[in-house]
Backbone as a ProteinNet text record, in pm:
[ID]
protein_1_A
[PRIMARY]
PILRHCRATFPDLFLGANFYTVNGLEAFPILGRLAREGIKIDAYYADNSCLDHEMTDQPMADRIQEIRSSTGWDGLYLGGTACSNPKNHAKLCKKVPLQDCKQLAETARKHMDVVITTASDGGAIETEKIAAMRQGSGNTPLGIIGADLELVQQCAKDIDCFLVDSYIQADQYNIDPVKLRSFLAAVREASG
[TERTIARY]
5511.1	5432.8	5450	5609.9	5598.3	5490.2	5503	5443.4	5292.2	5236.9	5085.6	5069.1	5155	5149.3	5185.7	5250.5	5289.9	5116.1	5083.1	4969.5	4834.4	4829	4712.8	4739.6	4854.7	4895.6	4879.4	4917.7	4890.9	4842.6	4697.4	4624.2	4612.7	4639	4615.9	4740.6	4888.4	5001.2	5065.6	5155.2	5230.6	5315.2	5278.3	5400.8	5458	5602.2	5682.6	5760.1	5809.5	5898.8	6006.5	6118.6	6246.9	6246.6	6274.9	6318	6489.8	6573.9	6726.4	6773.1	6835.4	6884.3	6811.8	6646.5	6550	6519.3	6519	6487.6	6304.2	6265.6	6109.2	6068.3	6151.5	6120.4	6053.3	6113.6	6074.7	5978.9	5999.3	5897.3	5777.5	5767.3	5615.6	5518.4	5555.3	5460	5409.8	5503.2	5478.5	5378.2	5422.3	5322.4	5199.6	5187	5061.9	4976.2	5032.7	4954.5	4900.2	5002.8	4950	4830.5	4848.3	4756.9	4612.4	4599.7	4488.3	4444.5	4532.2	4459.3	4416.7	4423.7	4406.4	4494	4610.7	4713.4	4807.6	4753.8	4828.3	4968.8	5036.5	5209.1	5213	5226.2	5223	5352.9	5449.7	5589.2	5686.1	5774.6	5856.1	5983.3	6120	6227.6	6310.7	6337.7	6420.2	6574.2	6677.9	6809.8	6868.6	6832.7	6893.3	6764.3	6775.1	6660.5	6692	6811.9	6877.7	6896.9	6936.6	6956.5	7105.8	7153.5	7305.8	7354.1	7443.9	7470.9	7570.7	7621.1	7683.6	7611.6	7465.5	7350.6	7247.8	7255.4	7114.7	7012.9	6970.9	6864.4	6879.5	6751.2	6747.1	6675	6693	6602	6546.8	6630.5	6598.2	6512.5	6515.6	6453.2	6311.9	6322.6	6202.7	6070	6166.2	6087.1	6030.3	6104	6065.2	5934.9	5928.4	5836.7	5683.4	5714.9	5621.4	5565.2	5626.2	5582.9	5522.5	5569.4	5486.6	5368	5325.9	5219	5115.7	5182.5	5105.4	5039.4	5095.8	5068.6	4937.9	4910.9	4802.8	4831.9	4978.2	5015.2	5029	4972.8	4985.3	5051.5	5166.3	5227.2	5333.9	5394.7	5510.2	5653.3	5701	5803	5943.3	6034.1	6159.2	6257.7	6339.1	6441.1	6578	6649.5	6799.3	6882.1	6924.8	6983.5	7124.7	7249.4	7374.7	7437	7360	7377.5	7558.3	7600.5	7718.2	7716.6	7809.9	7818.9	7952.5	8003.1	8143.6	8205.9	8100.8	8142.2	8127	8089.1	8083.6	7947.7	7863.7	7759.5	7703.3	7679.1	7633.3	7482.1	7395.1	7272.9	7240.6	7351.5	7301.2	7387.6	7369.7	7413.3	7558	7581.7	7743.3	7797.3	7894.8	7924.3	7922.2	7881.7	7860.9	7956.1	8037.4	8120.1	8002.3	8092.9	8018.8	7975.3	8050.5	8009.8	7884.7	7825	7713.2	7610.9	7622.3	7509.3	7402.3	7395.6	7287.3	7212.4	7286	7221.6	7157	7204	7114.4	7032.9	7027.8	6894.2	6792.4	6820.1	6715.3	6655.5	6733	6708.7	6615.3	6644.8	6568.6	6413.3	6412.4	6290.1	6165.4	6223.4	6124.8	6078.3	6127.5	6104.5	6079.2	6077.2	6025.8	5960.2	5908.2	5836.3	5925	6039.1	6132.5	6248.8	6357.1	6461.7	6605.4	6613	6714.4	6859.2	6949.2	7062.8	7161.4	7264	7376.7	7422.7	7475.4	7545.2	7687.4	7737.6	7887.1	7919.7	8037.8	8089.7	8162	8111.6	8176.5	8262.1	8271	8377.1	8301.6	8370.7	8280.4	8165.3	8085.5	7960.3	7982.4	7932.6	7942.3	7848.6	7863.1	7791.9	7766.3	7867.1	7863.9	7764.8	7791.8	7655.5	7546.1	7509.2	7361.3	7305.2	7402	7386.9	7343.8	7441.3	7386.8	7268	7273.6	7126.2	6992	7028.6	6914.7	6866.9	6952.9	6934.4	6885.2	6925.4	6901.5	6764.2	6734.8	6572.7	6460.2	6511.2	6392.9	6279.7	6157.2	6060.8	6042.3	6105.4	6083.2	6146.3	6071.2	6155.8	6269.8	6357.5	6508.9	6510.9	6548.9	6593.2	6714.3	6769	6891.3	6831.7	6939.8	6930.6	7039.2	7052.6	7192.6	7205.4	7077.1	7097.5	7130.5	7227.7	7250.2	7264.9	7277.7	7220.4	7340.4	7443.9	7557.8	7506.1	7427	7376.8	7281.1	7193.3	7055.2	7122.4	7196.6	7256.4	7308.1	7374.3	7450.9	7355.6	7266.6	7224.8	7053	7000.4	6834	6777.9	6823.5	6795.4	6760.6	6846.8	6851.1	6755.6	6730.5	6672.8	6504.6	6442	6288.5	6260.3	6332.1	6316.1	6426.4	6425.8	6561.7	6497.2	6609.2	6535.9	6672.9	6614.3	6706.3	6720.1	6838	6851.7	6942.6	7057.4	7128.5	7160	7140.5	7145.7	7038.2	6953.7	6831.9	6852.9	6914.3	6894.1	7001.8	6897	6917.1	7012.9	6966.9	7033.8	6981.6	7003	6952	6808.9	6741.3	6572.1	6513.5	6556.3	6477.7	6526.2	6454	6471.7	6493.8	6618.9	6592.2	6554.4	6431.3	6350	6410.3	6523	6590.5	6651.7	6725.4	6802.7	6698.2	6560.8	6465.6	6423.9	6396.1	6331.5	6465.4	6577.9	6690	6700	6664.2	6691.7	6582.3	6450.1	6352.4	6334	6395	6434	6503.2	6607.6	6706.3	6664.4	6577.1	6503.4	6449.6	6332.8	6242.2	6310.7	6417.8	6515.4	6579.4	6624	6706.4	6609.1	6478.2	6353.7	6309.6	6351.2	6289.2	6176.2
-6708	-6642.9	-6689.4	-6743.4	-6812.2	-6917.9	-7029.2	-7135.3	-7109	-7010.3	-6978.7	-6910.5	-6843.9	-6773	-6880.5	-6968.9	-7083.5	-7165.9	-7194.2	-7267.8	-7188.4	-7047.3	-7000.3	-7002.1	-6961.4	-6955.8	-7083.2	-7204.4	-7326.5	-7409.3	-7413.7	-7483.3	-7641.9	-7701.7	-7813.7	-7893.1	-7806.4	-7841.8	-7934.3	-8051.4	-8122.3	-8013.1	-7998.3	-7890.6	-7932	-7942.5	-7985.7	-7872.4	-7895.3	-7783.2	-7843.1	-7748.8	-7776	-7657.2	-7673.1	-7528.3	-7605.4	-7514.6	-7544.9	-7543.7	-7679.8	-7728.9	-7710.8	-7709.8	-7716.4	-7884.3	-7931.5	-8107.5	-8104.1	-8231	-8243.2	-8189.8	-8180.1	-8115.9	-7979.2	-7898	-7765.3	-7772.5	-7831	-7834.2	-7888.8	-8009.5	-8083.1	-7985.7	-7924.6	-7823.5	-7719.8	-7649.5	-7539.3	-7625.6	-7735.2	-7812.9	-7818.7	-7899.5	-7907.7	-7781.2	-7691.7	-7557.3	-7517.9	-7515.3	-7496	-7572.4	-7710.1	-7795.8	-7756.6	-7689.4	-7662.5	-7536	-7452.2	-7325.2	-7361.6	-7511.4	-7522.8	-7515.4	-7495.5	-7489	-7615.1	-7684.5	-7833.5	-7815.2	-7881.6	-7880.1	-8053.8	-8110.5	-8241.8	-8306.5	-8240.7	-8307.1	-8212.1	-8276.6	-8192.8	-8296.8	-8211.4	-8275.5	-8222.9	-8307.3	-8277.4	-8310.6	-8205.5	-8197.3	-8304.4	-8330.9	-8416.9	-8502.6	-8633.3	-8690.4	-8729.2	-8683.9	-8721.2	-8832.4	-8921.6	-9072.9	-9069.6	-9141	-9140.8	-9292	-9331.7	-9451	-9517.4	-9424.4	-9509.6	-9546.1	-9538.4	-9548.1	-9636.1	-9756	-9869.3	-9788.9	-9728.6	-9652.6	-9511.3	-9478.8	-9330	-9216.4	-9197.2	-9096.5	-8973.4	-8902.6	-8791.7	-8818.5	-8909.9	-8954.8	-9020.7	-9089.9	-9144.4	-9006.2	-8910.5	-8803.5	-8732.8	-8712.5	-8652	-8735.9	-8843.8	-8934.7	-8899.8	-8892	-8855.6	-8709.2	-8598	-8514.3	-8512.5	-8549.3	-8542.9	-8627.8	-8739.8	-8809.3	-8700.8	-8614.5	-8539.9	-8403.9	-8373.7	-8231.3	-8257.7	-8392.7	-8383.4	-8338.9	-8332.6	-8296.7	-8461.2	-8485.7	-8609.1	-8601.7	-8547.7	-8539.3	-8631.4	-8637.2	-8733	-8668.1	-8754.2	-8725.3	-8772.8	-8699.9	-8736.8	-8714.5	-8778.5	-8763.2	-8792.5	-8672	-8666.2	-8782.1	-8893	-8990.1	-8998.1	-8998.3	-9015.2	-8904.6	-8822.4	-8706.1	-8646.1	-8606.3	-8534.9	-8400.2	-8390.9	-8248.2	-8201.9	-8172	-8116	-8011	-7905.7	-7823.8	-7854.1	-7993	-8030.6	-7923.1	-7895.9	-7784.1	-7908.8	-7820.1	-7909.8	-7963.9	-7903.9	-7911	-8018.5	-8047.2	-8154.2	-8287.2	-8383.2	-8508.7	-8515.3	-8620.1	-8643.3	-8792.7	-8767	-8881.6	-8992.3	-9104.7	-9237.5	-9304.7	-9404.7	-9488.1	-9582	-9638.5	-9711.8	-9823.5	-9876.2	-10026.5	-10033.3	-9871.6	-9853.7	-9826.4	-9781.1	-9709.7	-9838.5	-9945.6	-10032.7	-10043.3	-10054.3	-10069.2	-9945.9	-9820.1	-9689	-9658.4	-9722.2	-9714.9	-9816.7	-9913.7	-10011.6	-9919.6	-9845.8	-9773.1	-9680.5	-9614.6	-9474.8	-9529.6	-9645	-9678.1	-9704.7	-9709.6	-9710.8	-9585.2	-9483.4	-9335.3	-9233.8	-9276.8	-9162.2	-9248.6	-9157.6	-9210.9	-9223.9	-9153.2	-9173.8	-9154.2	-9254.4	-9240.4	-9139.3	-9053.8	-8949.6	-8947.2	-8969.2	-8964.9	-8877.2	-8874.3	-8790.8	-8902	-8854.9	-8945.7	-8939.8	-8837.4	-8802.3	-8702.7	-8665.4	-8562.5	-8458.9	-8480.8	-8368	-8424.5	-8572.1	-8621.9	-8724.4	-8842.3	-8949.6	-9008.5	-9044.8	-9098.1	-9251.6	-9227	-9316.4	-9426	-9550.7	-9654.9	-9731.5	-9765.5	-9862.3	-9818.6	-9694.1	-9625.2	-9655.2	-9591.4	-9616.5	-9745.8	-9835.6	-9977.6	-10053.2	-9984.9	-10028.4	-9945.7	-9848.3	-9778.7	-9840.1	-9882	-9946.3	-10058.4	-10155.1	-10287.5	-10268.1	-10161.5	-10150	-10063.3	-9988.5	-9903.9	-10021.1	-10140.7	-10248.9	-10190.8	-10218.7	-10128.4	-9997.8	-9917.8	-9787	-9728.6	-9621.8	-9574.2	-9492.4	-9506.8	-9424.4	-9319.9	-9201.2	-9101.5	-9047.1	-8959.9	-8872.8	-8752.2	-8636.3	-8512.2	-8472.2	-8365.7	-8332.3	-8390.8	-8460.1	-8541.3	-8468.6	-8532.6	-8501.6	-8589.7	-8573.1	-8673.6	-8788.5	-8770.6	-8878.6	-8960.8	-8889	-8988.4	-9059.1	-9008.1	-9083.9	-9201.3	-9186.9	-9292.1	-9395.9	-9379.8	-9479.7	-9526.8	-9478.5	-9530.5	-9539.9	-9529	-9488.4	-9601.4	-9725.7	-9862.3	-9891.9	-9812.6	-9803	-9677.6	-9636.4	-9490.9	-9493.9	-9435	-9423	-9271.5	-9171.7	-9019.4	-8955.4	-8869.2	-8762.4	-8641.6	-8545.9	-8427.8	-8335.6	-8251.8	-8194.3	-8046	-7972.8	-7840.6	-7764.7	-7746.9	-7657	-7714.9	-7826	-7897.8	-7845.9	-7791.6	-7745.4	-7588.4	-7528.8	-7387.4	-7326.2	-7222.2	-7111.8	-7010.1	-6970.7	-6881.6	-6917.1	-6818.7	-6845.9	-6885.6	-6820.4	-6802.7	-6870.4	-6893.5	-6976.7	-7106.1	-7190	-7320.1	-7299.3	-7351.8	-7372.6	-7487.9	-7443.5	-7541.7	-7636.7	-7606.8	-7701	-7819.9	-7772.3	-7863.5	-7931.1	-7887.9	-7976.3	-8090.7	-8042.1	-8155.2	-8241	-8219.4	-8317.4	-8415.1	-8352.1	-8432.9	-8547.6	-8486.8	-8550.5	-8695.3	-8657.1	-8750.7	-8841.3	-8811	-8927.2	-9007.9	-8958.7	-9047	-9102.6	-9079.8	-9172.8	-9283.8	-9241	-9360.9	-9443.7	-9401.7	-9500.3	-9593.3	-9523	-9615.4	-9710.7	-9699.6	-9783.7	-9867.8
8878.8	8764.1	8613.7	8615.2	8468.4	8455	8554.8	8510.5	8493.1	8576.2	8553.7	8409.8	8336.3	8232.5	8118.3	8119.1	8029.1	8026	8151.2	8148.9	8089.8	8108.6	8056.9	7923.3	7862.8	7718.7	7652.3	7712	7658.2	7732.1	7741	7826.5	7828.5	7690.5	7655.6	7610.5	7659.7	7609.9	7744.8	7753.4	7852.2	7900.2	8007.4	8075.4	8203.9	8162.7	8268.8	8355.4	8448.3	8520.9	8585.9	8585	8680.3	8754.3	8880.3	8955.8	8977.7	8921.7	8925.8	9063.1	9120.6	9204.7	9341.8	9323.3	9403.2	9416.7	9547.5	9509.6	9547.8	9559.4	9576.3	9702.7	9819.1	9954.5	9965	9866.4	9833.2	9697.7	9606.7	9477.3	9476.7	9558.4	9577.8	9621.2	9734	9801.3	9684.1	9629.8	9504.1	9417	9349.1	9280.8	9324.7	9448.3	9491.1	9486.5	9563.8	9587.4	9430.7	9308.9	9205.1	9140.4	9198.8	9139.3	9210.5	9327.7	9403	9335.3	9263.3	9200.9	9079.7	9041.3	8893.1	8790.7	8841.7	8751.9	8733.6	8661.4	8602	8547.2	8655.2	8580.7	8588.7	8435.8	8416.9	8473.8	8499.1	8530.6	8589	8653.6	8732.8	8727.2	8701.4	8684.8	8773.8	8866.7	8999.6	8966.2	8972.7	8927.9	9034.7	9131.2	9251.9	9311.7	9292.8	9358.8	9511.2	9547.4	9656.2	9708.7	9648.6	9679.5	9676.4	9765.9	9795.5	9781.5	9695.7	9664.5	9788.8	9856.7	9967.4	10069.6	10082.1	10190.9	10135.3	10229.3	10221.7	10218.6	10368.6	10344.7	10270.9	10267.9	10162.7	10226.4	10357.8	10436.2	10369.5	10288.5	10223.4	10097.2	10027.3	9903.1	9974.5	10089.1	10154.1	10181	10220.2	10297.7	10153.8	10061.2	9939.6	9890	9885.8	9863.2	9941.8	10057.9	10167.9	10149.1	10118.1	10066.5	9978.6	9887.7	9753	9744.9	9828.5	9863.6	9921.9	10003.1	10093.7	10018	9932.4	9865.9	9765.7	9707.7	9625.5	9470.4	9436.6	9310.8	9263	9118.8	9072.5	8949.1	8894.4	8801.3	8780.3	8685.3	8671.3	8708	8794.2	8876.8	8779.1	8756.7	8677.2	8786.1	8850.1	8922.8	8888.4	8919.9	8863.8	8955	8885.1	8976.9	8874	8984.4	8929.6	8816.2	8817.7	8707.7	8743.9	8638.5	8644.3	8692.6	8784.1	8831.6	8861.2	8762.4	8698	8793.2	8847.5	8943.1	9084.7	9099	9245.9	9316.4	9266	9331.7	9437.9	9544	9670.5	9679.4	9578.5	9580.6	9474.6	9397.1	9292.3	9307.7	9246.1	9251.1	9299.2	9390.7	9372.1	9278.2	9267	9142.6	9201.1	9106.2	9154.2	9070.2	9128.2	9099.8	8978	8856.2	8782.5	8852.5	8918.7	8989.9	9072.9	9101.6	9207.8	9118.5	8986.8	8916.5	8893	8880.7	8888.8	9020.6	9097	9248.3	9273.4	9230.9	9275.5	9170.6	9023	8979.8	9022.2	9066.4	9137.9	9242.6	9341.6	9440.7	9385.4	9283.8	9236.7	9196.2	9120.2	9037.1	9159.8	9273.5	9409.1	9454.6	9392.2	9425.2	9354.9	9228.6	9118.9	8977.9	8908.7	8803.8	8685.6	8652.9	8570	8609.4	8606.7	8640.3	8549.3	8570.8	8458.5	8535.7	8392.8	8442.5	8317.7	8346.6	8233.8	8173.3	8035.8	7947.9	7967.2	8045	8010.2	8121.3	8144.5	8245.9	8179	8041.3	7947.6	7832.5	7871.8	7759.7	7690.7	7669.4	7584.7	7653.8	7562.8	7610.8	7709.3	7811.7	7923	7891.9	7772	7766.7	7876.4	7941.5	8021.7	8149.9	8162.4	8309.2	8245.1	8115.3	8051.4	8050.4	8045.7	8044.6	8181.3	8274	8410.1	8479.4	8442.2	8484.5	8425.8	8295.2	8223.7	8269.3	8302.9	8393.5	8516.1	8596.3	8737.1	8756.2	8654.2	8635	8609.9	8526.6	8533.9	8424.7	8455.8	8376.1	8395.1	8496.3	8521.5	8395.4	8353.6	8232	8260.1	8194.8	8217.3	8122.4	8147.4	8051.4	8095	7987.5	7965.3	7960.1	8040.7	8021.3	7980.9	7879.8	7809.1	7688.3	7621.9	7465.5	7382.4	7277.9	7141.2	7045.8	6925	6837.6	6817.3	6871.4	6907.4	6976.2	7104.8	7224.3	7163.7	7073.7	7026.5	6945.7	6852.9	6789.2	6845.7	6947.5	7026.6	7145.9	7207.7	7292.3	7313.6	7200.1	7198.1	7223.2	7210.9	7254	7412.3	7487.3	7615.5	7697.7	7634.2	7673.8	7658.7	7731.4	7718.1	7691	7711.5	7707.4	7719.4	7653.6	7620.9	7687.1	7755.2	7825.8	7731.2	7642.5	7584.1	7596.4	7585	7635.1	7540.1	7546.2	7493.9	7366.8	7342.1	7189	7097.2	7114.8	7038.4	7051	7131.7	7145.6	7033.5	6976.8	6901.2	6977.5	7101.6	7159	7317	7421.2	7583.9	7580.1	7457.6	7541.7	7379.3	7291.7	7174.4	7122.8	7079.6	7027.1	6880.4	6835.2	6655.2	6635.9	6530	6484.9	6402.4	6327.1	6244.1	6319.5	6431.7	6535.9	6592.6	6644.9	6682	6591.9	6468.7	6358.2	6352.5	6351.5	6295.6	6436.3	6537.3	6665.5	6691.5	6663.3	6675	6528.7	6432.3	6342.5	6364.5	6446.5	6487.3	6572.9	6658.3	6771.7	6695.9	6624.2	6563.8	6454.7	6397.6	6339.5	6416.9	6541.7	6638	6685.6	6737.6	6767.2	6690.4	6565.1	6451.9	6454.3
[MASK]
++++++++++++++++++++++++++++++++++++++++++++++++++++++++++++++++++++++++++++++++++++++++++++++++++++++++++++++++++++++++++++++++++++++++++++++++++++++++++++++++++++++++++++++++++++++++++++++++

């Protein structure tokens, strides 16, 4: 109902969706059904793209890719890869050691349109992780979720898109326009 309402209210807006802790196995059929109903969702962000840095073969990510292809949904797939998971939620990404980040990003670029990761586990910005992910993702766009001004200033050269959430919130339901403007200005300046 929320996606239908948003699309009806903003028919020309680029509209992305995230179903918290739901991966593409469940999300892509929903997005395909909405597309067949004429409700265009332009992008989907999966918290967990189901890639496993400890495996050479990626059966879950391969299955998600098959499901995506079969649904008819043709939007932009942003897949969470090596994202922080401080509470070790079972449906979110597993911690990935720094030495595995480049290879995992190389694998990720075969399964999604935009590789998404986090910049920290709640502490300092992990610039080495971001650099490794950038190198591994190659020409596939690399995005960061949970961005703030400090991250933009330190890492904009390695990042193609930012998913911003709590940093620009006024409260749980509203965006603070001043914070949003300052964030966008910082991105423009850093992108130079």
